[in-house]
XYZ file of N, CA and C in Angstrom:
255
model
N -4.978 29.350 12.216
C -4.821 28.238 11.264
C -4.803 28.693 10.173
N -3.797 28.466 9.643
C -3.747 29.474 7.833
C -4.633 28.646 6.789
N -5.519 29.721 6.181
C -6.674 29.042 4.634
C -5.927 30.087 3.674
N -5.674 29.179 2.541
C -4.826 29.762 1.372
C -5.901 28.889 0.644
N -5.553 29.866 -0.435
C -6.819 29.693 -1.638
C -5.673 29.762 -2.860
N -5.639 29.317 -3.487
C -4.110 29.975 -4.907
C -5.336 29.453 -6.700
N -5.001 29.687 -7.324
C -5.307 30.111 -9.131
C -4.046 29.359 -9.399
N -3.773 28.564 -10.180
C -2.555 27.846 -10.942
C -3.255 28.727 -12.405
N -1.842 28.979 -13.531
C -1.367 29.313 -15.079
C -2.818 28.935 -15.385
N -3.406 27.840 -15.299
C -4.569 26.876 -15.746
C -5.753 27.000 -15.465
N -6.169 27.611 -14.382
C -6.542 28.587 -13.937
C -7.703 27.320 -12.570
N -6.986 26.938 -12.253
C -7.408 25.826 -11.356
C -7.087 26.235 -9.895
N -8.235 25.963 -9.069
C -7.765 26.656 -7.821
C -7.398 25.506 -6.978
N -6.045 25.607 -5.836
C -6.060 24.813 -4.642
C -6.190 25.533 -3.640
N -7.090 24.490 -2.721
C -7.512 25.169 -1.091
C -6.062 24.337 -0.381
N -5.733 24.938 0.994
C -5.238 24.245 2.094
C -5.409 24.608 3.181
N -5.746 24.048 4.052
C -6.118 24.661 6.021
C -4.986 24.289 6.358
N -4.338 24.489 7.269
C -3.184 23.581 8.351
C -3.369 23.973 9.212
N -3.080 23.194 10.583
C -3.358 23.327 12.500
C -1.821 23.172 12.326
N -1.736 24.334 13.199
C -0.033 24.409 13.462
C 0.014 22.692 13.916
N 1.770 22.558 13.070
C 2.384 21.394 12.954
C 3.414 20.990 14.449
N 3.448 19.558 14.948
C 4.039 19.098 15.922
C 5.371 19.625 15.654
N 5.897 19.417 16.707
C 8.041 19.670 16.177
C 8.538 18.876 15.219
N 7.636 17.831 15.542
C 8.476 16.227 14.605
C 8.225 16.406 13.354
N 6.824 16.890 12.949
C 6.542 17.153 11.614
C 7.573 18.242 10.936
N 7.619 19.105 11.661
C 8.573 20.361 11.082
C 9.653 19.690 10.848
N 10.319 19.183 11.609
C 11.450 18.735 11.664
C 11.842 17.940 10.295
N 11.029 16.627 9.724
C 11.237 16.265 9.056
C 10.567 17.278 8.193
N 9.750 17.875 7.809
C 9.626 18.611 6.060
C 10.646 19.896 5.721
N 10.991 20.585 7.235
C 11.210 21.566 7.018
C 12.945 21.465 5.536
N 13.147 20.469 5.942
C 14.820 19.774 4.903
C 14.207 19.711 3.240
N 13.276 19.735 3.382
C 12.385 19.497 2.033
C 12.391 19.918 1.609
N 12.133 21.774 2.219
C 11.476 22.682 0.969
C 12.576 23.310 0.847
N 12.205 23.800 -0.404
C 13.525 25.670 -1.387
C 14.185 25.791 -0.288
N 15.315 26.496 -0.522
C 15.849 26.960 -0.056
C 15.436 28.413 1.403
N 14.733 29.023 -0.071
C 14.427 29.948 0.789
C 13.119 29.770 1.823
N 12.540 29.004 1.357
C 10.780 28.853 2.705
C 11.785 28.153 3.707
N 12.751 27.285 3.356
C 13.709 26.597 4.930
C 14.018 27.934 5.633
N 15.288 29.087 4.996
C 15.600 29.492 5.626
C 14.413 30.883 6.434
N 13.709 30.791 5.943
C 12.302 31.599 6.203
C 12.035 30.897 8.126
N 11.059 29.928 7.745
C 11.032 29.179 8.943
C 12.148 29.250 9.961
N 13.533 28.850 9.342
C 14.361 28.968 10.597
C 14.456 30.226 10.980
N 14.693 31.439 10.491
C 14.466 32.901 10.774
C 13.973 33.259 11.810
N 12.266 32.332 11.925
C 12.173 32.990 12.910
C 11.976 33.033 14.132
N 11.326 33.803 14.600
C 11.367 33.037 16.441
C 10.880 32.181 16.783
N 11.428 31.395 18.255
C 11.281 30.308 18.351
C 9.760 29.505 18.715
N 8.983 30.800 19.604
C 7.973 30.610 19.619
C 6.422 30.727 18.745
N 7.530 31.562 17.383
C 6.495 31.955 16.087
C 7.028 31.287 14.763
N 8.014 30.119 15.163
C 8.070 29.373 14.160
C 6.876 27.937 13.576
N 6.069 27.910 14.472
C 5.500 26.675 14.233
C 4.071 27.221 13.367
N 3.866 28.832 13.689
C 2.742 29.276 13.218
C 3.380 29.485 11.309
N 4.960 30.436 11.610
C 5.086 30.585 9.749
C 5.234 29.433 9.128
N 5.702 27.870 9.753
C 5.649 26.842 9.089
C 4.126 26.021 8.254
N 3.302 26.627 9.408
C 2.055 26.113 9.101
C 1.331 26.899 8.125
N 1.751 28.151 7.964
C 1.223 29.144 6.980
C 1.913 29.089 5.454
N 3.459 28.566 5.335
C 4.072 28.120 4.637
C 3.378 27.300 3.739
N 3.386 25.724 4.719
C 2.870 24.919 4.556
C 1.467 24.941 3.284
N 0.452 25.515 4.031
C -0.639 26.122 3.256
C -0.602 26.103 1.772
N 0.011 27.193 2.345
C 0.557 27.849 0.728
C 1.150 27.024 -0.050
N 2.006 26.712 -0.181
C 2.614 25.393 -0.588
C 1.879 24.040 -1.070
N 1.195 23.909 0.075
C 0.011 22.514 -0.252
C -0.713 22.938 -1.537
N -1.351 24.632 -0.776
C -2.583 24.825 -1.671
C -2.192 25.571 -3.104
N -0.886 25.584 -3.706
C -0.148 25.655 -4.987
C -0.268 24.497 -5.769
N 0.312 23.064 -4.611
C 0.576 22.258 -5.366
C -0.751 21.690 -6.090
N -2.066 22.149 -5.272
C -3.264 20.797 -5.442
C -3.483 22.022 -6.990
N -3.298 22.946 -7.098
C -4.100 23.933 -7.989
C -3.104 23.653 -9.506
N -1.924 23.062 -9.459
C -0.825 22.764 -10.415
C -1.949 20.900 -10.926
N -2.362 20.613 -9.887
C -2.947 19.172 -9.791
C -1.800 18.309 -9.643
N -1.055 18.242 -8.909
C -0.163 17.722 -8.782
C 0.258 16.907 -6.921
N -0.463 17.811 -6.290
C -0.700 17.240 -4.624
C 0.783 17.327 -4.582
N 1.203 17.389 -3.254
C 2.604 17.217 -2.280
C 3.190 15.820 -3.076
N 3.041 15.435 -3.778
C 4.035 14.320 -5.045
C 5.170 14.951 -5.799
N 4.589 16.179 -5.768
C 5.726 16.804 -6.782
C 7.042 17.230 -5.722
N 7.997 17.839 -5.934
C 9.357 17.591 -5.192
C 9.447 19.525 -4.630
N 9.519 19.363 -3.199
C 8.884 20.465 -2.499
C 9.886 21.801 -2.953
N 11.733 21.212 -2.856
C 12.376 22.084 -3.224
C 11.990 22.640 -4.759
N 11.786 22.450 -5.421
C 11.277 22.837 -6.745
C 10.751 24.504 -6.885
N 9.396 24.090 -5.634
C 8.992 26.330 -6.382
C 9.226 26.225 -4.855
N 9.326 27.601 -5.099
C 8.997 28.563 -3.754
C 7.815 28.858 -4.071
N 7.440 29.605 -2.788
C 5.659 30.116 -2.082
C 6.256 31.227 -1.623
N 5.466 32.285 -1.711
C 5.915 33.712 -0.898
C 4.015 34.442 -0.224
N 4.560 34.942 0.536
C 2.910 35.642 1.364
C 2.368 36.293 0.220
N 1.335 36.438 0.235
C 0.569 37.044 -0.516
C 0.771 38.586 -0.324
N 0.474 39.300 -1.375
C 0.591 40.992 -1.264
C -0.257 41.680 -1.567
N -1.036 41.058 -0.185
C -2.601 42.370 0.142
C -2.587 42.541 1.249
């Protein structure tokens, strides 16, 4: 279960934790993501796809919470990347 904490340019924190999603949830949300994020999920092996999506979604939600918008913002507007550590 991914846990993500982000900091926005305005120094606000965004936090999110996500369990592995159901296939139906992924089928609804993946098409709404940024093309690079969509490609990352679709390139994952079938057995790893839910985990890749959960990590990506946790990053996306934490980022949007840090911006103060939450998931009401266009999900394709921003691309999130895995942390570099």
